[in-house]
Amino acid sequence: MGVKSFAGGVIGLGVVLGVTGWRAWNPVAFVGLALVVVGVVVLATRHRGPSTGD
């Protein structure tokens, strides 16, 4: 499992939990929102290849 698929899974789970929690007026909606944010941060900060810094 790569970083992109992991982040996609976390974002997908976050969206499902967010929508389900929001419809049921349940606090799990905030957990879903947090998972979406974590997934976006993982995608934004993933390592994109070998470092070539001197």
PDB file of C-alpha atoms in Angstrom, residues 5-52:
ATOM      1  CA  SER A   5      -3.679   4.873  -1.610  1.00  0.00           C
ATOM      2  CA  PHE A   6      -3.374   5.169   2.184  1.00  0.00           C
ATOM      3  CA  ALA A   7      -4.234   8.869   2.076  1.00  0.00           C
ATOM      4  CA  GLY A   8      -7.102   8.168  -0.310  1.00  0.00           C
ATOM      5  CA  GLY A   9      -8.473   5.547   2.057  1.00  0.00           C
ATOM      6  CA  VAL A  10      -8.206   7.883   5.029  1.00  0.00           C
ATOM      7  CA  ILE A  11      -9.947  10.662   3.096  1.00  0.00           C
ATOM      8  CA  GLY A  12     -12.668   8.280   1.926  1.00  0.00           C
ATOM      9  CA  LEU A  13     -13.259   6.985   5.443  1.00  0.00           C
ATOM     10  CA  GLY A  14     -13.329  10.550   6.726  1.00  0.00           C
ATOM     11  CA  VAL A  15     -15.947  11.573   4.181  1.00  0.00           C
ATOM     12  CA  VAL A  16     -18.140   8.568   5.001  1.00  0.00           C
ATOM     13  CA  LEU A  17     -17.863   9.180   8.743  1.00  0.00           C
ATOM     14  CA  GLY A  18     -18.437  12.898   8.282  1.00  0.00           C
ATOM     15  CA  VAL A  19     -21.579  12.476   6.204  1.00  0.00           C
ATOM     16  CA  THR A  20     -22.955   9.714   8.418  1.00  0.00           C
ATOM     17  CA  GLY A  21     -22.242  11.647  11.599  1.00  0.00           C
ATOM     18  CA  TRP A  22     -23.625  14.881  10.207  1.00  0.00           C
ATOM     19  CA  ARG A  23     -26.900  13.252   9.164  1.00  0.00           C
ATOM     20  CA  ALA A  24     -27.302  11.601  12.573  1.00  0.00           C
ATOM     21  CA  TRP A  25     -26.206  14.690  14.550  1.00  0.00           C
ATOM     22  CA  ASN A  26     -23.402  12.586  15.972  1.00  0.00           C
ATOM     23  CA  PRO A  27     -19.965  13.838  17.115  1.00  0.00           C
ATOM     24  CA  VAL A  28     -18.322  11.282  14.802  1.00  0.00           C
ATOM     25  CA  ALA A  29     -18.710  13.927  12.079  1.00  0.00           C
ATOM     26  CA  PHE A  30     -15.796  15.789  13.638  1.00  0.00           C
ATOM     27  CA  VAL A  31     -13.678  12.619  13.568  1.00  0.00           C
ATOM     28  CA  GLY A  32     -14.470  12.326   9.875  1.00  0.00           C
ATOM     29  CA  LEU A  33     -13.433  15.914   9.293  1.00  0.00           C
ATOM     30  CA  ALA A  34     -10.184  15.306  11.167  1.00  0.00           C
ATOM     31  CA  LEU A  35      -9.454  12.224   9.037  1.00  0.00           C
ATOM     32  CA  VAL A  36      -9.995  14.222   5.857  1.00  0.00           C
ATOM     33  CA  VAL A  37      -7.552  16.859   7.092  1.00  0.00           C
ATOM     34  CA  VAL A  38      -4.979  14.182   8.017  1.00  0.00           C
ATOM     35  CA  GLY A  39      -5.311  12.604   4.582  1.00  0.00           C
ATOM     36  CA  VAL A  40      -4.795  15.923   2.829  1.00  0.00           C
ATOM     37  CA  VAL A  41      -1.749  16.680   4.986  1.00  0.00           C
ATOM     38  CA  VAL A  42      -0.273  13.251   4.208  1.00  0.00           C
ATOM     39  CA  LEU A  43      -0.745  13.871   0.489  1.00  0.00           C
ATOM     40  CA  ALA A  44       0.743  17.357   0.736  1.00  0.00           C
ATOM     41  CA  THR A  45       3.835  16.270   2.674  1.00  0.00           C
ATOM     42  CA  ARG A  46       4.661  12.930   1.055  1.00  0.00           C
ATOM     43  CA  HIS A  47       8.206  12.340  -0.101  1.00  0.00           C
ATOM     44  CA  ARG A  48       8.359  12.599  -3.894  1.00  0.00           C
ATOM     45  CA  GLY A  49      11.600  10.845  -4.692  1.00  0.00           C
ATOM     46  CA  PRO A  50      15.249  10.591  -3.797  1.00  0.00           C
ATOM     47  CA  SER A  51      16.824  13.667  -2.332  1.00  0.00           C
ATOM     48  CA  THR A  52      19.410  15.353  -4.534  1.00  0.00           C
TER      49      THR A  52
END
